[in-house]
mmCIF file of C-alpha atoms in Angstrom:
data_model
loop_
_atom_site.group_PDB
_atom_site.id
_atom_site.type_symbol
_atom_site.label_atom_id
_atom_site.label_comp_id
_atom_site.label_asym_id
_atom_site.label_seq_id
_atom_site.Cartn_x
_atom_site.Cartn_y
_atom_site.Cartn_z
ATOM 1 C CA MET A 1 10.434 7.618 23.453
ATOM 2 C CA SER A 2 8.362 4.688 21.936
ATOM 3 C CA ASP A 3 4.407 4.928 21.668
ATOM 4 C CA THR A 4 2.622 2.718 24.334
ATOM 5 C CA SER A 5 -0.520 2.301 22.085
ATOM 6 C CA LEU A 6 1.948 1.009 19.357
ATOM 7 C CA ALA A 7 3.842 -1.489 21.960
ATOM 8 C CA LYS A 8 0.256 -2.717 22.551
ATOM 9 C CA GLU A 9 -0.595 -3.132 18.905
ATOM 10 C CA LEU A 10 2.836 -4.947 18.326
ATOM 11 C CA SER A 11 2.407 -7.195 21.090
ATOM 12 C CA THR A 12 -1.179 -8.486 19.833
ATOM 13 C CA ARG A 13 0.541 -8.971 16.207
ATOM 14 C CA HIS A 14 3.494 -10.699 17.531
ATOM 15 C CA ALA A 15 1.388 -13.418 19.596
ATOM 16 C CA ALA A 16 -0.814 -13.970 16.526
ATOM 17 C CA LEU A 17 2.508 -14.508 14.154
ATOM 18 C CA ARG A 18 4.168 -16.567 16.826
ATOM 19 C CA ALA A 19 0.954 -18.888 16.758
ATOM 20 C CA GLU A 20 1.540 -19.439 13.215
ATOM 21 C CA LEU A 21 5.046 -20.074 13.469
ATOM 22 C CA ASP A 22 4.351 -22.544 16.152
ATOM 23 C CA LYS A 23 1.790 -24.290 13.688
ATOM 24 C CA MET A 24 4.591 -24.795 11.004
ATOM 25 C CA GLY A 25 7.486 -25.660 13.436
ATOM 26 C CA ALA A 26 9.400 -22.545 12.478
ATOM 27 C CA ALA A 27 11.752 -20.766 15.119
ATOM 28 C CA ALA A 28 11.638 -17.347 13.470
ATOM 29 C CA LEU A 29 10.116 -15.049 10.743
ATOM 30 C CA VAL A 30 12.523 -13.119 8.647
ATOM 31 C CA ALA A 31 11.128 -9.908 6.875
ATOM 32 C CA THR A 32 12.663 -7.622 4.398
ATOM 33 C CA ARG A 33 9.404 -6.271 2.643
ATOM 34 C CA PRO A 34 8.859 -2.673 3.805
ATOM 35 C CA SER A 35 5.344 -3.197 4.626
ATOM 36 C CA THR A 36 6.061 -6.158 6.578
ATOM 37 C CA VAL A 37 8.764 -4.902 8.201
ATOM 38 C CA THR A 38 6.583 -2.086 9.486
ATOM 39 C CA TYR A 39 4.062 -4.450 10.523
ATOM 40 C CA LEU A 40 6.350 -6.205 12.841
ATOM 41 C CA THR A 41 7.987 -3.114 14.311
ATOM 42 C CA GLY A 42 6.187 -0.108 13.567
ATOM 43 C CA TYR A 43 9.085 1.632 11.969
ATOM 44 C CA THR A 44 8.868 3.686 8.736
ATOM 45 C CA THR A 45 12.006 5.035 6.965
ATOM 46 C CA SER A 46 13.445 6.918 3.673
ATOM 47 C CA THR A 47 16.047 4.213 3.451
ATOM 48 C CA TRP A 48 13.560 2.023 1.718
ATOM 49 C CA SER A 49 13.924 4.222 -1.421
ATOM 50 C CA ASN A 50 17.562 3.033 -1.184
ATOM 51 C CA PHE A 51 17.762 -0.670 -1.728
ATOM 52 C CA SER A 52 21.245 -1.015 -1.168
ATOM 53 C CA ARG A 53 20.988 -0.924 2.386
ATOM 54 C CA PRO A 54 18.835 -3.741 3.792
ATOM 55 C CA ILE A 55 16.849 -3.476 6.625
ATOM 56 C CA VAL A 56 15.693 -7.018 8.225
ATOM 57 C CA ALA A 57 13.184 -7.643 10.774
ATOM 58 C CA VAL A 58 13.537 -11.158 12.755
ATOM 59 C CA LEU A 59 10.847 -12.226 15.143
ATOM 60 C CA THR A 60 11.822 -15.083 17.192
ATOM 61 C CA ARG A 61 9.813 -17.110 19.874
ATOM 62 C CA GLN A 62 11.697 -14.697 22.551
ATOM 63 C CA GLU A 63 12.379 -11.198 20.837
ATOM 64 C CA LEU A 64 12.097 -8.917 18.018
ATOM 65 C CA ILE A 65 15.403 -8.095 16.252
ATOM 66 C CA MET A 66 16.206 -5.538 13.591
ATOM 67 C CA ILE A 67 19.070 -5.592 11.457
ATOM 68 C CA VAL A 68 19.953 -1.960 10.066
ATOM 69 C CA ALA A 69 22.794 0.104 8.917
ATOM 70 C CA GLU A 70 24.806 1.613 11.698
ATOM 71 C CA THR A 71 23.551 4.944 11.019
ATOM 72 C CA GLU A 72 19.806 3.927 11.727
ATOM 73 C CA THR A 73 20.119 2.310 14.778
ATOM 74 C CA ASP A 74 19.476 5.227 17.080
ATOM 75 C CA ALA A 75 16.269 5.815 15.159
ATOM 76 C CA VAL A 76 15.197 2.405 15.526
ATOM 77 C CA ARG A 77 15.859 2.522 19.333
ATOM 78 C CA GLU A 78 14.052 5.439 19.889
ATOM 79 C CA ARG A 79 10.913 4.383 17.870
ATOM 80 C CA VAL A 80 10.347 0.612 18.115
ATOM 81 C CA PRO A 81 9.158 -0.766 21.565
ATOM 82 C CA GLY A 82 11.501 -3.635 22.952
ATOM 83 C CA VAL A 83 13.595 -4.060 20.145
ATOM 84 C CA THR A 84 17.107 -5.529 19.933
ATOM 85 C CA VAL A 85 19.069 -3.870 17.264
ATOM 86 C CA ARG A 86 22.031 -5.312 15.321
ATOM 87 C CA ASP A 87 23.840 -3.246 12.805
ATOM 88 C CA TYR A 88 26.467 -3.589 10.186
ATOM 89 C CA VAL A 89 28.820 -0.936 8.413
ATOM 90 C CA GLU A 90 30.645 -2.874 5.763
ATOM 91 C CA LEU A 91 30.817 -2.636 1.962
ATOM 92 C CA LEU A 92 32.210 -6.014 0.948
ATOM 93 C CA ALA A 93 33.531 -7.142 -2.391
ATOM 94 C CA VAL A 94 31.481 -9.792 -4.005
ATOM 95 C CA PRO A 95 31.860 -12.124 -6.910
ATOM 96 C CA GLU A 96 30.421 -11.047 -10.366
ATOM 97 C CA THR A 97 27.636 -14.099 -10.025
ATOM 98 C CA MET A 98 26.128 -12.320 -7.292
ATOM 99 C CA SER A 99 22.762 -11.033 -8.428
ATOM 100 C CA LEU A 100 22.496 -8.085 -5.809
ATOM 101 C CA PRO A 101 21.878 -4.579 -7.598
ATOM 102 C CA ASP A 102 24.865 -2.628 -6.111
ATOM 103 C CA GLY A 103 27.862 -3.292 -8.018
ATOM 104 C CA LEU A 104 31.367 -4.637 -7.113
ATOM 105 C CA VAL A 105 31.076 -3.717 -3.398
ATOM 106 C CA GLN A 106 27.679 -4.202 -1.483
ATOM 107 C CA PHE A 107 25.996 -3.835 1.909
ATOM 108 C CA GLY A 108 23.871 -7.180 1.514
ATOM 109 C CA PRO A 109 26.838 -9.342 2.465
ATOM 110 C CA ALA A 110 27.414 -7.845 5.533
ATOM 111 C CA ALA A 111 23.773 -7.790 6.673
ATOM 112 C CA ALA A 112 23.521 -11.261 6.022
ATOM 113 C CA GLY A 113 26.700 -11.882 7.931
ATOM 114 C CA VAL A 114 24.697 -10.399 10.952
ATOM 115 C CA LEU A 115 21.353 -12.297 10.023
ATOM 116 C CA ALA A 116 23.456 -15.462 10.072
ATOM 117 C CA ASP A 117 24.311 -14.758 13.819
ATOM 118 C CA VAL A 118 20.605 -13.789 15.008
ATOM 119 C CA VAL A 119 18.604 -16.713 13.425
ATOM 120 C CA PRO A 120 17.750 -19.640 15.663
ATOM 121 C CA SER A 121 19.856 -22.736 15.325
ATOM 122 C CA ALA A 122 18.889 -25.734 13.128
ATOM 123 C CA ALA A 123 17.886 -27.548 16.494
ATOM 124 C CA GLU A 124 15.313 -25.095 17.126
ATOM 125 C CA GLY A 125 13.382 -25.368 13.876
ATOM 126 C CA LEU A 126 12.481 -24.081 10.451
ATOM 127 C CA ILE A 127 12.839 -20.286 9.434
ATOM 128 C CA ALA A 128 9.850 -18.520 7.727
ATOM 129 C CA VAL A 129 10.782 -15.871 5.345
ATOM 130 C CA ASP A 130 8.181 -13.412 3.974
ATOM 131 C CA GLY A 131 8.294 -13.193 0.459
ATOM 132 C CA TYR A 132 10.617 -16.049 0.172
ATOM 133 C CA HIS A 133 12.403 -16.116 -3.307
ATOM 134 C CA ALA A 134 10.004 -13.108 -4.322
ATOM 135 C CA ALA A 135 10.930 -11.508 -7.506
ATOM 136 C CA PHE A 136 10.897 -8.081 -5.823
ATOM 137 C CA PRO A 137 12.273 -6.377 -3.718
ATOM 138 C CA PRO A 138 15.950 -7.939 -4.626
ATOM 139 C CA VAL A 139 16.871 -7.793 -1.041
ATOM 140 C CA ALA A 140 14.261 -10.510 -0.530
ATOM 141 C CA GLN A 141 16.953 -12.882 -1.597
ATOM 142 C CA ILE A 142 18.989 -12.185 1.602
ATOM 143 C CA THR A 143 18.568 -15.408 3.161
ATOM 144 C CA ASP A 144 20.439 -16.931 0.071
ATOM 145 C CA LEU A 145 23.712 -15.277 1.216
ATOM 146 C CA VAL A 146 23.507 -16.993 4.573
ATOM 147 C CA PRO A 147 25.372 -20.208 4.360
ATOM 148 C CA GLY A 148 23.158 -23.364 4.637
ATOM 149 C CA LEU A 149 19.995 -21.341 5.562
ATOM 150 C CA ASP A 150 18.216 -22.043 2.342
ATOM 151 C CA SER A 151 17.421 -25.706 3.178
ATOM 152 C CA ARG A 152 15.841 -24.476 6.466
ATOM 153 C CA CYS A 153 13.617 -21.687 4.844
ATOM 154 C CA VAL A 154 9.929 -21.686 4.083
ATOM 155 C CA ASP A 155 7.522 -19.191 2.393
ATOM 156 C CA ALA A 156 5.783 -17.180 5.148
ATOM 157 C CA SER A 157 3.716 -14.966 2.510
ATOM 158 C CA GLY A 158 0.458 -16.628 2.997
ATOM 159 C CA PHE A 159 -0.094 -16.494 6.778
ATOM 160 C CA VAL A 160 1.557 -12.978 6.836
ATOM 161 C CA TRP A 161 -0.787 -11.501 4.151
ATOM 162 C CA ARG A 162 -3.976 -13.182 6.045
ATOM 163 C CA LEU A 163 -2.922 -11.589 9.353
ATOM 164 C CA MET A 164 -1.964 -8.100 7.653
ATOM 165 C CA LEU A 165 -5.496 -8.309 5.632
ATOM 166 C CA ASN A 166 -7.371 -8.616 9.173
ATOM 167 C CA LYS A 167 -7.137 -4.892 10.322
ATOM 168 C CA SER A 168 -7.343 -4.012 13.996
ATOM 169 C CA GLU A 169 -9.322 -1.032 15.297
ATOM 170 C CA TRP A 170 -5.758 0.658 15.761
ATOM 171 C CA GLU A 171 -5.166 0.280 12.090
ATOM 172 C CA VAL A 172 -8.405 1.649 10.947
ATOM 173 C CA GLU A 173 -7.798 4.820 12.880
ATOM 174 C CA LYS A 174 -4.172 5.310 11.325
ATOM 175 C CA LEU A 175 -6.113 4.473 7.815
ATOM 176 C CA VAL A 176 -8.732 7.280 8.892
ATOM 177 C CA LYS A 177 -6.026 9.872 9.518
ATOM 178 C CA ALA A 178 -4.380 9.376 6.348
ATOM 179 C CA ALA A 179 -7.661 9.498 4.742
ATOM 180 C CA ASP A 180 -8.504 12.654 6.288
ATOM 181 C CA VAL A 181 -4.891 14.027 5.042
ATOM 182 C CA LEU A 182 -5.649 13.316 1.589
ATOM 183 C CA GLY A 183 -9.303 14.760 1.545
ATOM 184 C CA ASN A 184 -7.921 17.950 3.073
ATOM 185 C CA ALA A 185 -5.167 17.933 0.098
ATOM 186 C CA LEU A 186 -7.706 17.306 -2.400
ATOM 187 C CA ILE A 187 -9.750 20.317 -1.112
ATOM 188 C CA GLY A 188 -6.492 22.631 -1.084
ATOM 189 C CA LEU A 189 -5.657 21.388 -4.523
ATOM 190 C CA GLN A 190 -9.377 22.226 -6.004
ATOM 191 C CA ASP A 191 -8.837 25.835 -4.653
ATOM 192 C CA ALA A 192 -5.452 26.042 -6.386
ATOM 193 C CA LEU A 193 -6.913 24.576 -10.004
ATOM 194 C CA ARG A 194 -6.875 26.873 -12.756
ATOM 195 C CA PRO A 195 -7.449 26.251 -16.716
ATOM 196 C CA GLY A 196 -4.328 26.021 -18.289
ATOM 197 C CA LEU A 197 -2.389 24.341 -15.760
ATOM 198 C CA THR A 198 0.063 21.541 -16.765
ATOM 199 C CA GLU A 199 -0.102 18.164 -15.577
ATOM 200 C CA GLN A 200 3.251 18.732 -13.907
ATOM 201 C CA GLN A 201 1.829 22.057 -12.168
ATOM 202 C CA VAL A 202 -1.149 20.433 -10.814
ATOM 203 C CA PHE A 203 0.942 17.495 -9.391
ATOM 204 C CA GLN A 204 3.191 20.125 -7.732
ATOM 205 C CA ARG A 205 -0.114 21.806 -5.960
ATOM 206 C CA LEU A 206 -1.259 18.465 -4.961
ATOM 207 C CA ALA A 207 2.084 17.407 -3.449
ATOM 208 C CA SER A 208 2.172 21.000 -1.544
ATOM 209 C CA ALA A 209 -1.139 20.484 -0.359
ATOM 210 C CA ALA A 210 -0.440 17.052 0.857
ATOM 211 C CA PHE A 211 2.521 17.790 3.134
ATOM 212 C CA ASP A 212 0.593 21.058 4.370
ATOM 213 C CA ALA A 213 -2.290 18.784 5.170
ATOM 214 C CA GLY A 214 -0.199 16.803 7.520
ATOM 215 C CA ALA A 215 1.137 13.627 4.987
ATOM 216 C CA HIS A 216 4.437 11.934 5.984
ATOM 217 C CA GLY A 217 5.107 11.175 2.551
ATOM 218 C CA LEU A 218 3.987 10.914 -1.168
ATOM 219 C CA GLY A 219 2.383 7.755 -2.491
ATOM 220 C CA TYR A 220 1.408 6.683 -5.793
ATOM 221 C CA ASN A 221 0.016 9.939 -7.585
ATOM 222 C CA ASN A 222 -1.281 10.252 -11.145
ATOM 223 C CA VAL A 223 -2.376 13.378 -12.976
ATOM 224 C CA VAL A 224 -3.932 13.368 -16.299
ATOM 225 C CA ALA A 225 -5.412 16.068 -18.546
ATOM 226 C CA GLY A 226 -7.920 14.576 -21.004
ATOM 227 C CA VAL A 227 -8.903 10.783 -20.241
ATOM 228 C CA GLN A 228 -8.896 9.607 -23.675
ATOM 229 C CA ARG A 229 -5.573 8.683 -22.934
ATOM 230 C CA GLY A 230 -4.406 5.763 -20.131
ATOM 231 C CA LEU A 231 -4.438 7.070 -16.547
ATOM 232 C CA PHE A 232 -0.930 5.780 -15.690
ATOM 233 C CA GLY A 233 2.357 7.500 -16.023
ATOM 234 C CA SER A 234 4.218 10.460 -14.693
ATOM 235 C CA PRO A 235 2.622 14.026 -15.219
ATOM 236 C CA THR A 236 3.733 15.743 -18.237
ATOM 237 C CA GLU A 237 3.654 19.205 -19.744
ATOM 238 C CA ARG A 238 0.328 18.683 -21.038
ATOM 239 C CA VAL A 239 -2.175 21.607 -20.602
ATOM 240 C CA TRP A 240 -5.375 21.264 -18.823
ATOM 241 C CA GLU A 241 -7.888 22.952 -21.444
ATOM 242 C CA LYS A 242 -11.786 23.341 -21.570
ATOM 243 C CA GLY A 243 -13.292 20.011 -22.889
ATOM 244 C CA ASP A 244 -10.792 17.926 -21.007
ATOM 245 C CA VAL A 245 -11.614 15.855 -17.831
ATOM 246 C CA LEU A 246 -8.951 16.221 -15.404
ATOM 247 C CA TYR A 247 -8.269 12.886 -13.421
ATOM 248 C CA VAL A 248 -6.228 13.339 -10.302
ATOM 249 C CA ASP A 249 -5.447 10.079 -8.172
ATOM 250 C CA GLY A 250 -4.013 10.987 -4.991
ATOM 251 C CA GLY A 251 -1.753 8.829 -2.774
ATOM 252 C CA VAL A 252 -0.267 9.844 0.817
ATOM 253 C CA LEU A 253 1.327 7.882 3.767
ATOM 254 C CA VAL A 254 0.755 8.820 7.479
ATOM 255 C CA ASP A 255 2.595 6.703 9.970
ATOM 256 C CA GLY A 256 3.223 4.123 7.206
ATOM 257 C CA TYR A 257 -0.730 3.741 6.363
ATOM 258 C CA TRP A 258 -1.672 4.800 2.869
ATOM 259 C CA ALA A 259 -4.608 6.778 1.795
ATOM 260 C CA ASP A 260 -5.734 5.948 -1.951
ATOM 261 C CA PHE A 261 -8.627 7.967 -3.742
ATOM 262 C CA CYS A 262 -9.124 9.920 -6.924
ATOM 263 C CA ARG A 263 -11.130 13.039 -7.976
ATOM 264 C CA MET A 264 -12.239 14.025 -11.614
ATOM 265 C CA TYR A 265 -12.484 17.712 -12.754
ATOM 266 C CA THR A 266 -13.605 19.744 -15.622
ATOM 267 C CA ILE A 267 -13.520 23.396 -16.630
ATOM 268 C CA GLY A 268 -17.246 24.620 -16.332
ATOM 269 C CA ALA A 269 -19.965 22.270 -16.891
ATOM 270 C CA PRO A 270 -19.010 18.674 -18.060
ATOM 271 C CA LEU A 271 -20.085 17.537 -21.873
ATOM 272 C CA PRO A 272 -22.874 15.055 -21.758
ATOM 273 C CA ASP A 273 -20.851 12.189 -22.553
ATOM 274 C CA GLN A 274 -18.387 12.984 -19.530
ATOM 275 C CA ALA A 275 -21.217 13.198 -17.208
ATOM 276 C CA ALA A 276 -22.714 10.065 -18.538
ATOM 277 C CA GLY A 277 -19.439 8.190 -17.987
ATOM 278 C CA TYR A 278 -18.715 9.671 -14.533
ATOM 279 C CA ALA A 279 -22.384 8.361 -13.652
ATOM 280 C CA ARG A 280 -21.806 5.023 -14.845
ATOM 281 C CA ALA A 281 -18.702 4.291 -12.462
ATOM 282 C CA LEU A 282 -20.598 6.019 -9.715
ATOM 283 C CA LYS A 283 -23.437 3.585 -10.255
ATOM 284 C CA GLY A 284 -20.968 0.772 -9.847
ATOM 285 C CA LEU A 285 -19.570 2.302 -6.692
ATOM 286 C CA ARG A 286 -22.845 2.295 -4.930
ATOM 287 C CA GLU A 287 -24.491 -0.646 -5.806
ATOM 288 C CA GLY A 288 -21.418 -2.636 -5.375
ATOM 289 C CA VAL A 289 -21.138 -1.170 -1.664
ATOM 290 C CA ALA A 290 -24.592 -1.747 -1.030
ATOM 291 C CA SER A 291 -24.484 -5.252 -2.034
ATOM 292 C CA VAL A 292 -21.738 -6.158 0.846
ATOM 293 C CA ASN A 293 -22.875 -8.352 3.625
ATOM 294 C CA VAL A 294 -21.195 -10.750 5.996
ATOM 295 C CA GLU A 295 -20.632 -13.378 3.278
ATOM 296 C CA THR A 296 -19.593 -11.334 0.449
ATOM 297 C CA THR A 297 -16.393 -12.188 -1.443
ATOM 298 C CA ALA A 298 -14.277 -9.762 -3.675
ATOM 299 C CA ALA A 299 -15.325 -11.987 -6.430
ATOM 300 C CA ASP A 300 -19.011 -11.108 -5.478
ATOM 301 C CA LEU A 301 -18.324 -7.404 -5.251
ATOM 302 C CA CYS A 302 -16.713 -7.484 -8.476
ATOM 303 C CA ARG A 303 -19.858 -9.148 -10.019
ATOM 304 C CA THR A 304 -21.813 -6.691 -8.607
ATOM 305 C CA ILE A 305 -20.038 -3.630 -10.141
ATOM 306 C CA GLN A 306 -19.622 -5.514 -13.334
ATOM 307 C CA GLY A 307 -23.474 -5.853 -13.851
ATOM 308 C CA ALA A 308 -24.215 -2.041 -12.743
ATOM 309 C CA THR A 309 -21.305 -0.801 -15.169
ATOM 310 C CA ASP A 310 -21.921 -3.350 -18.009
ATOM 311 C CA LEU A 311 -18.318 -3.720 -18.276
ATOM 312 C CA ASP A 312 -15.896 -6.607 -17.327
ATOM 313 C CA PRO A 313 -13.015 -5.302 -15.427
ATOM 314 C CA HIS A 314 -10.387 -6.554 -18.037
ATOM 315 C CA ASP A 315 -12.123 -4.313 -20.453
ATOM 316 C CA VAL A 316 -10.361 -1.488 -18.628
ATOM 317 C CA GLY A 317 -6.717 -0.468 -17.994
ATOM 318 C CA PHE A 318 -7.173 -1.451 -14.255
ATOM 319 C CA GLY A 319 -7.978 -5.007 -14.832
ATOM 320 C CA ARG A 320 -9.961 -4.908 -11.362
ATOM 321 C CA PHE A 321 -12.469 -2.655 -9.714
ATOM 322 C CA GLY A 322 -10.390 -2.200 -6.422
ATOM 323 C CA HIS A 323 -8.034 -3.641 -4.170
ATOM 324 C CA GLY A 324 -6.768 -3.867 -0.307
ATOM 325 C CA LEU A 325 -4.995 -0.751 1.367
ATOM 326 C CA GLY A 326 -3.018 -0.776 4.408
ATOM 327 C CA LEU A 327 0.843 -0.558 5.138
ATOM 328 C CA TYR A 328 1.111 -1.344 1.274
ATOM 329 C CA MET A 329 -0.613 -0.155 -1.815
ATOM 330 C CA PRO A 330 -2.286 -2.118 -3.233
ATOM 331 C CA GLU A 331 -2.879 -5.124 -0.793
ATOM 332 C CA PRO A 332 -4.625 -8.043 -1.494
ATOM 333 C CA PRO A 333 -7.595 -8.587 -1.988
ATOM 334 C CA SER A 334 -8.227 -7.609 -5.622
ATOM 335 C CA ILE A 335 -11.836 -6.969 -6.856
ATOM 336 C CA HIS A 336 -11.676 -9.367 -9.409
ATOM 337 C CA LEU A 337 -13.849 -12.488 -10.508
ATOM 338 C CA ASP A 338 -11.068 -14.817 -9.315
ATOM 339 C CA ASP A 339 -10.328 -13.527 -5.861
ATOM 340 C CA LYS A 340 -12.491 -15.315 -3.147
ATOM 341 C CA THR A 341 -11.242 -13.406 0.053
ATOM 342 C CA ARG A 342 -14.213 -12.837 2.176
ATOM 343 C CA LEU A 343 -14.525 -9.051 2.579
ATOM 344 C CA GLY A 344 -16.293 -9.059 6.013
ATOM 345 C CA ALA A 345 -12.900 -10.194 8.064
ATOM 346 C CA ASN A 346 -11.845 -6.950 9.088
ATOM 347 C CA THR A 347 -10.787 -5.622 5.462
ATOM 348 C CA VAL A 348 -9.937 -2.186 4.140
ATOM 349 C CA VAL A 349 -10.720 -1.990 0.318
ATOM 350 C CA CYS A 350 -10.541 0.954 -1.859
ATOM 351 C CA VAL A 351 -13.580 0.244 -4.153
ATOM 352 C CA GLU A 352 -12.655 1.746 -7.311
ATOM 353 C CA PRO A 353 -15.072 0.913 -10.402
ATOM 354 C CA ALA A 354 -13.431 2.211 -13.779
ATOM 355 C CA VAL A 355 -15.236 2.209 -17.155
ATOM 356 C CA LEU A 356 -14.649 2.975 -20.491
ATOM 357 C CA HIS A 357 -17.321 5.362 -21.897
ATOM 358 C CA GLU A 358 -17.251 6.903 -25.213
ATOM 359 C CA GLY A 359 -13.586 6.610 -25.384
ATOM 360 C CA GLY A 360 -12.999 8.250 -22.228
ATOM 361 C CA ASN A 361 -11.694 6.576 -18.876
ATOM 362 C CA TYR A 362 -13.825 7.463 -15.782
ATOM 363 C CA VAL A 363 -12.738 6.351 -12.120
ATOM 364 C CA VAL A 364 -14.586 6.749 -8.684
ATOM 365 C CA GLU A 365 -12.885 5.495 -5.500
ATOM 366 C CA GLU A 366 -13.779 5.393 -1.857
ATOM 367 C CA GLU A 367 -12.123 3.518 1.054
ATOM 368 C CA TYR A 368 -14.417 1.102 3.100
ATOM 369 C CA TYR A 369 -13.598 -1.162 6.329
ATOM 370 C CA PHE A 370 -15.965 -4.194 6.051
ATOM 371 C CA SER A 371 -16.232 -6.079 9.457
ATOM 372 C CA GLU A 372 -18.968 -8.975 10.003
ATOM 373 C CA GLY A 373 -21.562 -7.505 8.112
ATOM 374 C CA THR A 374 -20.798 -3.821 9.134
ATOM 375 C CA THR A 375 -19.600 -1.277 6.472
ATOM 376 C CA ARG A 376 -17.768 1.867 7.275
ATOM 377 C CA LEU A 377 -16.683 4.662 5.011
ATOM 378 C CA LEU A 378 -13.047 5.761 5.937
ATOM 379 C CA SER A 379 -12.688 8.308 3.198
ATOM 380 C CA PRO A 380 -14.572 11.200 2.054
ATOM 381 C CA MET A 381 -17.414 10.579 0.160
ATOM 382 C CA VAL A 382 -17.212 10.594 -3.861
ATOM 383 C CA PRO A 383 -18.718 13.709 -5.412
ATOM 384 C CA ASP A 384 -22.051 12.904 -7.137
ATOM 385 C CA GLU A 385 -20.843 14.630 -10.268
ATOM 386 C CA LEU A 386 -17.663 15.531 -12.039
ATOM 387 C CA ILE A 387 -16.117 18.514 -10.004
ATOM 388 C CA ALA A 388 -16.470 21.889 -12.285
ATOM 389 C CA ILE A 389 -13.715 24.567 -12.159
ATOM 390 C CA GLY A 390 -14.401 27.938 -12.908
#
């Protein structure tokens, strides 16, 4: 039942990961972070919205193992090529000092018991852990529940992120598919927009359009009527009225891969200050993307956008001018003055200039694949002007 193209992609990833494990003398990689589990397995699940049931992927030199709740084993076997599945069922009582989030009885200890059975022996080497001792998600601490394992663990986050940053053509096509879905959803939303809608009603129309367009899940979405306010937070009952700019930041997932870009709307023709603010952000996007070459770093791109917009990224709420994208949102790199990541190493980046202009926040955003001097636009092109409705 598993996809042969996925099997080929996973084989390439596993070979690269095992090479890194060999360099550090590690016998296995342990992953609990959803994006890394998907990177190792191709598997996605709604279980990740329920932190109480750990999903652990273990890549050894010989095999790929997944530790999941018993009720998930069938789905994993059907969808993950060549996987060995180990399951747990029990809720176990825990001491009050255990800092896992699930109360007096928890699934974590049972999952940790299975992990203890599958990790290679001390004689075979260290255990590399993605997000070792990370503050979030809490399940990242699962190796602490295996007696004696902590002394053998080393952090794998650096090489895992480095490999995930280098997107394959297979991944790029997944990202294009997700971007097409979000682009079509935003077209459907535009047809449904009317003056007098609340932020919540706009969000509901976006969600409906996204699933109609083929989204497998909704990601990070914002709807703000009136950009004199901050652009984060859940949609409210605030009404979109003439004179307000409507900001819609869409995020959808398809096969675990993200699409993330925004649109801005006015009722009728925009006011001069609104048009000028949007044009300023668009100038940053266009000049920034045009500046990217084989040697450009994220910091270089940030400086170009900073010059084009006459604004430091820390002077607006976003704190940067874009971010990486893939199985997680946001991924490294950050379009920030301190990020020296070279963009030409097959990276996918949301280039996202945000400017504060006459008290209003204006944002434009496109997704790009940068590969050794080649620039490929993955998402629909940003409109040249604010989108006028009615």
